[in-house]
Amino acid sequence: AKVTVTSDIDGSVIGTYYIVIYGDIDGNGIINYNDSTALSSALNGDGVSGAVKKAANLTGRDVTMNDVNVIAQAADKNVAIDQSKGKIV
């Protein structure tokens, strides 16, 4: 999720930050099937990078279809993702 901090005084941007919720590929704060679909599409297209890569990498060194499957399982509540480590529990 992208968070932009602005000044209450003049509205200027103080900073922009990315909050990683492991498994949340589309950045809406919820892990659901949209995330597994988005990751699958990215893997079949241009790939993943940045915060998306960090949020998607749940099973090893590289983001693969295994990560898509884990996210789908998390959406079904069949597995949990440890948000402090980015790993399934």
Tab-separated table of N, CA and C in Angstrom:
chain	number	residue	atom	x	y	z
A	1	ALA	N	0.843	-1.177	0.000
A	1	ALA	CA	0.000	0.000	0.000
A	1	ALA	C	0.887	1.238	0.000
A	2	LYS	N	0.523	2.218	-0.768
A	2	LYS	CA	1.269	3.471	-0.857
A	2	LYS	C	0.640	4.489	0.080
A	3	VAL	N	1.476	5.114	0.906
A	3	VAL	CA	1.014	6.134	1.843
A	3	VAL	C	1.793	7.411	1.566
A	4	THR	N	1.072	8.491	1.339
A	4	THR	CA	1.705	9.790	1.123
A	4	THR	C	1.400	10.673	2.323
A	5	VAL	N	2.432	11.192	2.934
A	5	VAL	CA	2.292	12.072	4.098
A	5	VAL	C	2.384	13.511	3.605
A	6	THR	N	1.352	14.296	3.953
A	6	THR	CA	1.323	15.696	3.538
A	6	THR	C	1.252	16.619	4.743
A	7	SER	N	1.696	17.825	4.541
A	7	SER	CA	1.687	18.839	5.578
A	7	SER	C	0.276	19.364	5.796
A	8	ASP	N	-0.124	19.479	7.056
A	8	ASP	CA	-1.411	20.095	7.383
A	8	ASP	C	-1.375	21.601	7.156
A	9	ILE	N	-0.195	22.166	7.102
A	9	ILE	CA	-0.052	23.614	6.976
A	9	ILE	C	-0.229	24.074	5.532
A	10	ASP	N	0.552	23.462	4.616
A	10	ASP	CA	0.488	23.940	3.238
A	10	ASP	C	0.146	22.846	2.216
A	11	GLY	N	-0.097	21.640	2.675
A	11	GLY	CA	-0.481	20.562	1.765
A	11	GLY	C	0.657	19.952	0.975
A	12	SER	N	1.883	20.398	1.252
A	12	SER	CA	3.019	19.848	0.508
A	12	SER	C	3.294	18.405	0.937
A	13	VAL	N	3.863	17.650	0.023
A	13	VAL	CA	4.181	16.254	0.300
A	13	VAL	C	5.460	16.190	1.125
A	14	ILE	N	5.364	15.549	2.279
A	14	ILE	CA	6.519	15.378	3.156
A	14	ILE	C	7.282	14.120	2.761
A	15	GLY	N	6.546	13.079	2.417
A	15	GLY	CA	7.187	11.836	2.007
A	15	GLY	C	6.171	10.827	1.515
A	16	THR	N	6.657	9.871	0.745
A	16	THR	CA	5.827	8.783	0.253
A	16	THR	C	6.450	7.481	0.716
A	17	TYR	N	5.628	6.604	1.268
A	17	TYR	CA	6.112	5.349	1.837
A	17	TYR	C	5.277	4.196	1.303
A	18	TYR	N	5.903	3.055	1.235
A	18	TYR	CA	5.206	1.842	0.817
A	18	TYR	C	5.159	0.883	1.991
A	19	ILE	N	3.959	0.458	2.344
A	19	ILE	CA	3.760	-0.489	3.431
A	19	ILE	C	3.515	-1.848	2.794
A	20	VAL	N	4.327	-2.822	3.165
A	20	VAL	CA	4.195	-4.157	2.595
A	20	VAL	C	3.344	-5.023	3.513
A	21	ILE	N	2.255	-5.524	2.964
A	21	ILE	CA	1.462	-6.551	3.614
A	21	ILE	C	1.702	-7.798	2.784
A	22	TYR	N	2.387	-8.759	3.368
A	22	TYR	CA	2.738	-9.960	2.624
A	22	TYR	C	1.486	-10.643	2.100
A	23	GLY	N	1.480	-10.932	0.806
A	23	GLY	CA	0.339	-11.561	0.152
A	23	GLY	C	-0.615	-10.576	-0.501
A	24	ASP	N	-0.517	-9.296	-0.155
A	24	ASP	CA	-1.398	-8.261	-0.709
A	24	ASP	C	-0.718	-7.638	-1.932
A	25	ILE	N	-0.988	-8.178	-3.083
A	25	ILE	CA	-0.303	-7.769	-4.309
A	25	ILE	C	-0.860	-6.470	-4.875
A	26	ASP	N	-2.168	-6.263	-4.763
A	26	ASP	CA	-2.753	-5.055	-5.346
A	26	ASP	C	-2.731	-3.850	-4.409
A	27	GLY	N	-2.231	-4.036	-3.183
A	27	GLY	CA	-2.026	-2.911	-2.278
A	27	GLY	C	-3.261	-2.346	-1.624
A	28	ASN	N	-4.374	-3.117	-1.591
A	28	ASN	CA	-5.587	-2.589	-0.977
A	28	ASN	C	-5.730	-2.959	0.498
A	29	GLY	N	-4.754	-3.684	1.044
A	29	GLY	CA	-4.778	-4.026	2.462
A	29	GLY	C	-5.491	-5.326	2.781
A	30	ILE	N	-5.977	-6.025	1.759
A	30	ILE	CA	-6.720	-7.275	1.936
A	30	ILE	C	-6.079	-8.352	1.069
A	31	ILE	N	-5.922	-9.553	1.624
A	31	ILE	CA	-5.412	-10.672	0.837
A	31	ILE	C	-6.615	-11.459	0.329
A	32	ASN	N	-6.815	-11.430	-1.003
A	32	ASN	CA	-7.944	-12.144	-1.600
A	32	ASN	C	-7.552	-12.673	-2.976
A	33	TYR	N	-8.528	-13.210	-3.698
A	33	TYR	CA	-8.238	-13.807	-5.002
A	33	TYR	C	-7.737	-12.798	-6.019
A	34	ASN	N	-8.090	-11.538	-5.854
A	34	ASN	CA	-7.567	-10.513	-6.760
A	34	ASN	C	-6.039	-10.483	-6.708
A	35	ASP	N	-5.489	-10.752	-5.533
A	35	ASP	CA	-4.037	-10.736	-5.381
A	35	ASP	C	-3.381	-11.901	-6.115
A	36	SER	N	-3.954	-13.095	-5.993
A	36	SER	CA	-3.370	-14.242	-6.689
A	36	SER	C	-3.509	-14.068	-8.207
A	37	THR	N	-4.622	-13.502	-8.639
A	37	THR	CA	-4.821	-13.253	-10.072
A	37	THR	C	-3.838	-12.199	-10.578
A	38	ALA	N	-3.659	-11.138	-9.818
A	38	ALA	CA	-2.724	-10.073	-10.211
A	38	ALA	C	-1.298	-10.601	-10.290
A	39	LEU	N	-0.913	-11.431	-9.327
A	39	LEU	CA	0.440	-11.973	-9.341
A	39	LEU	C	0.626	-12.930	-10.512
A	40	SER	N	-0.356	-13.762	-10.772
A	40	SER	CA	-0.287	-14.684	-11.906
A	40	SER	C	-0.118	-13.911	-13.210
A	41	SER	N	-0.893	-12.852	-13.385
A	41	SER	CA	-0.786	-12.018	-14.586
A	41	SER	C	0.583	-11.373	-14.692
A	42	ALA	N	1.098	-10.885	-13.574
A	42	ALA	CA	2.422	-10.248	-13.585
A	42	ALA	C	3.511	-11.252	-13.954
A	43	LEU	N	3.408	-12.450	-13.417
A	43	LEU	CA	4.412	-13.470	-13.732
A	43	LEU	C	4.361	-13.883	-15.200
A	44	ASN	N	3.185	-13.803	-15.803
A	44	ASN	CA	3.037	-14.139	-17.220
A	44	ASN	C	3.302	-12.944	-18.124
A	45	GLY	N	3.566	-11.797	-17.526
A	45	GLY	CA	3.819	-10.580	-18.296
A	45	GLY	C	5.197	-10.019	-18.011
A	46	ASP	N	5.213	-8.835	-17.423
A	46	ASP	CA	6.461	-8.100	-17.198
A	46	ASP	C	7.211	-8.508	-15.941
A	47	GLY	N	6.635	-9.371	-15.112
A	47	GLY	CA	7.289	-9.771	-13.870
A	47	GLY	C	6.924	-8.841	-12.727
A	48	VAL	N	7.607	-9.018	-11.614
A	48	VAL	CA	7.330	-8.227	-10.419
A	48	VAL	C	8.606	-7.566	-9.924
A	49	SER	N	8.443	-6.440	-9.269
A	49	SER	CA	9.602	-5.738	-8.704
A	49	SER	C	9.145	-4.886	-7.529
A	50	GLY	N	10.081	-4.345	-6.814
A	50	GLY	CA	9.815	-3.420	-5.724
A	50	GLY	C	8.971	-4.001	-4.610
A	51	ALA	N	8.006	-3.205	-4.136
A	51	ALA	CA	7.161	-3.610	-3.016
A	51	ALA	C	6.305	-4.816	-3.369
A	52	VAL	N	5.903	-4.924	-4.632
A	52	VAL	CA	5.101	-6.084	-5.054
A	52	VAL	C	5.917	-7.360	-4.923
A	53	LYS	N	7.163	-7.294	-5.327
A	53	LYS	CA	8.034	-8.479	-5.211
A	53	LYS	C	8.199	-8.869	-3.747
A	54	LYS	N	8.365	-7.901	-2.890
A	54	LYS	CA	8.501	-8.163	-1.452
A	54	LYS	C	7.223	-8.792	-0.905
A	55	ALA	N	6.075	-8.278	-1.283
A	55	ALA	CA	4.792	-8.793	-0.795
A	55	ALA	C	4.490	-10.186	-1.343
A	56	ALA	N	5.011	-10.491	-2.525
A	56	ALA	CA	4.685	-11.756	-3.194
A	56	ALA	C	5.599	-12.906	-2.819
A	57	ASN	N	6.811	-12.612	-2.396
A	57	ASN	CA	7.811	-13.664	-2.197
A	57	ASN	C	7.597	-14.361	-0.852
A	58	LEU	N	6.792	-15.429	-0.884
A	58	LEU	CA	6.420	-16.132	0.342
A	58	LEU	C	7.046	-17.513	0.463
A	59	THR	N	7.588	-18.041	-0.631
A	59	THR	CA	8.008	-19.448	-0.615
A	59	THR	C	9.483	-19.683	-0.912
A	60	GLY	N	10.235	-18.671	-1.251
A	60	GLY	CA	11.648	-18.913	-1.569
A	60	GLY	C	12.333	-17.662	-2.058
A	61	ARG	N	13.420	-17.853	-2.781
A	61	ARG	CA	14.208	-16.706	-3.244
A	61	ARG	C	13.559	-15.961	-4.397
A	62	ASP	N	12.846	-16.678	-5.258
A	62	ASP	CA	12.224	-16.065	-6.421
A	62	ASP	C	10.704	-16.144	-6.295
A	63	VAL	N	10.028	-15.194	-6.911
A	63	VAL	CA	8.568	-15.216	-6.951
A	63	VAL	C	8.154	-16.148	-8.082
A	64	THR	N	7.335	-17.147	-7.749
A	64	THR	CA	6.910	-18.148	-8.726
A	64	THR	C	5.413	-18.411	-8.585
A	65	MET	N	4.942	-19.356	-9.390
A	65	MET	CA	3.541	-19.757	-9.285
A	65	MET	C	3.241	-20.394	-7.928
A	66	ASN	N	4.267	-20.893	-7.228
A	66	ASN	CA	4.052	-21.396	-5.862
A	66	ASN	C	3.517	-20.286	-4.968
A	67	ASP	N	4.023	-19.075	-5.161
A	67	ASP	CA	3.548	-17.933	-4.375
A	67	ASP	C	2.102	-17.589	-4.725
A	68	VAL	N	1.742	-17.711	-5.999
A	68	VAL	CA	0.355	-17.495	-6.421
A	68	VAL	C	-0.553	-18.469	-5.675
A	69	ASN	N	-0.145	-19.734	-5.629
A	69	ASN	CA	-0.947	-20.761	-4.953
A	69	ASN	C	-1.078	-20.487	-3.460
A	70	VAL	N	-0.003	-20.048	-2.825
A	70	VAL	CA	-0.059	-19.739	-1.389
A	70	VAL	C	-1.010	-18.572	-1.131
A	71	ILE	N	-0.968	-17.566	-1.973
A	71	ILE	CA	-1.863	-16.420	-1.794
A	71	ILE	C	-3.321	-16.847	-1.967
A	72	ALA	N	-3.586	-17.723	-2.929
A	72	ALA	CA	-4.945	-18.245	-3.107
A	72	ALA	C	-5.374	-19.043	-1.877
A	73	GLN	N	-4.471	-19.820	-1.315
A	73	GLN	CA	-4.783	-20.577	-0.099
A	73	GLN	C	-5.032	-19.645	1.078
A	74	ALA	N	-4.276	-18.562	1.158
A	74	ALA	CA	-4.488	-17.577	2.227
A	74	ALA	C	-5.842	-16.895	2.061
A	75	ALA	N	-6.238	-16.634	0.818
A	75	ALA	CA	-7.551	-16.038	0.562
A	75	ALA	C	-8.664	-16.975	1.019
A	76	ASP	N	-8.414	-18.277	0.900
A	76	ASP	CA	-9.380	-19.289	1.351
A	76	ASP	C	-9.301	-19.553	2.851
A	77	LYS	N	-8.335	-18.915	3.515
A	77	LYS	CA	-8.097	-19.116	4.955
A	77	LYS	C	-7.566	-20.522	5.258
A	78	ASN	N	-6.919	-21.176	4.264
A	78	ASN	CA	-6.326	-22.500	4.471
A	78	ASN	C	-4.904	-22.412	5.009
A	79	VAL	N	-4.253	-21.290	4.802
A	79	VAL	CA	-2.932	-21.035	5.379
A	79	VAL	C	-2.930	-19.610	5.911
A	80	ALA	N	-2.008	-19.354	6.814
A	80	ALA	CA	-1.825	-17.999	7.338
A	80	ALA	C	-0.441	-17.505	6.917
A	81	ILE	N	-0.320	-16.212	6.760
A	81	ILE	CA	0.961	-15.602	6.412
A	81	ILE	C	1.437	-14.810	7.616
A	82	ASP	N	2.617	-15.152	8.106
A	82	ASP	CA	3.235	-14.437	9.235
A	82	ASP	C	3.707	-13.085	8.705
A	83	GLN	N	3.031	-12.011	9.103
A	83	GLN	CA	3.352	-10.687	8.597
A	83	GLN	C	4.672	-10.135	9.126
A	84	SER	N	5.208	-10.716	10.194
A	84	SER	CA	6.506	-10.248	10.696
A	84	SER	C	7.669	-10.865	9.915
A	85	LYS	N	7.414	-11.991	9.226
A	85	LYS	CA	8.496	-12.680	8.508
A	85	LYS	C	8.213	-12.855	7.024
A	86	GLY	N	6.979	-12.713	6.588
A	86	GLY	CA	6.644	-12.916	5.186
A	86	GLY	C	6.689	-14.371	4.779
A	87	LYS	N	6.337	-15.243	5.693
A	87	LYS	CA	6.349	-16.686	5.432
A	87	LYS	C	5.030	-17.298	5.858
A	88	ILE	N	4.677	-18.436	5.243
A	88	ILE	CA	3.452	-19.112	5.631
A	88	ILE	C	3.666	-19.864	6.948
A	89	VAL	N	2.584	-19.951	7.714
A	89	VAL	CA	2.636	-20.687	8.989
A	89	VAL	C	1.577	-21.770	9.001
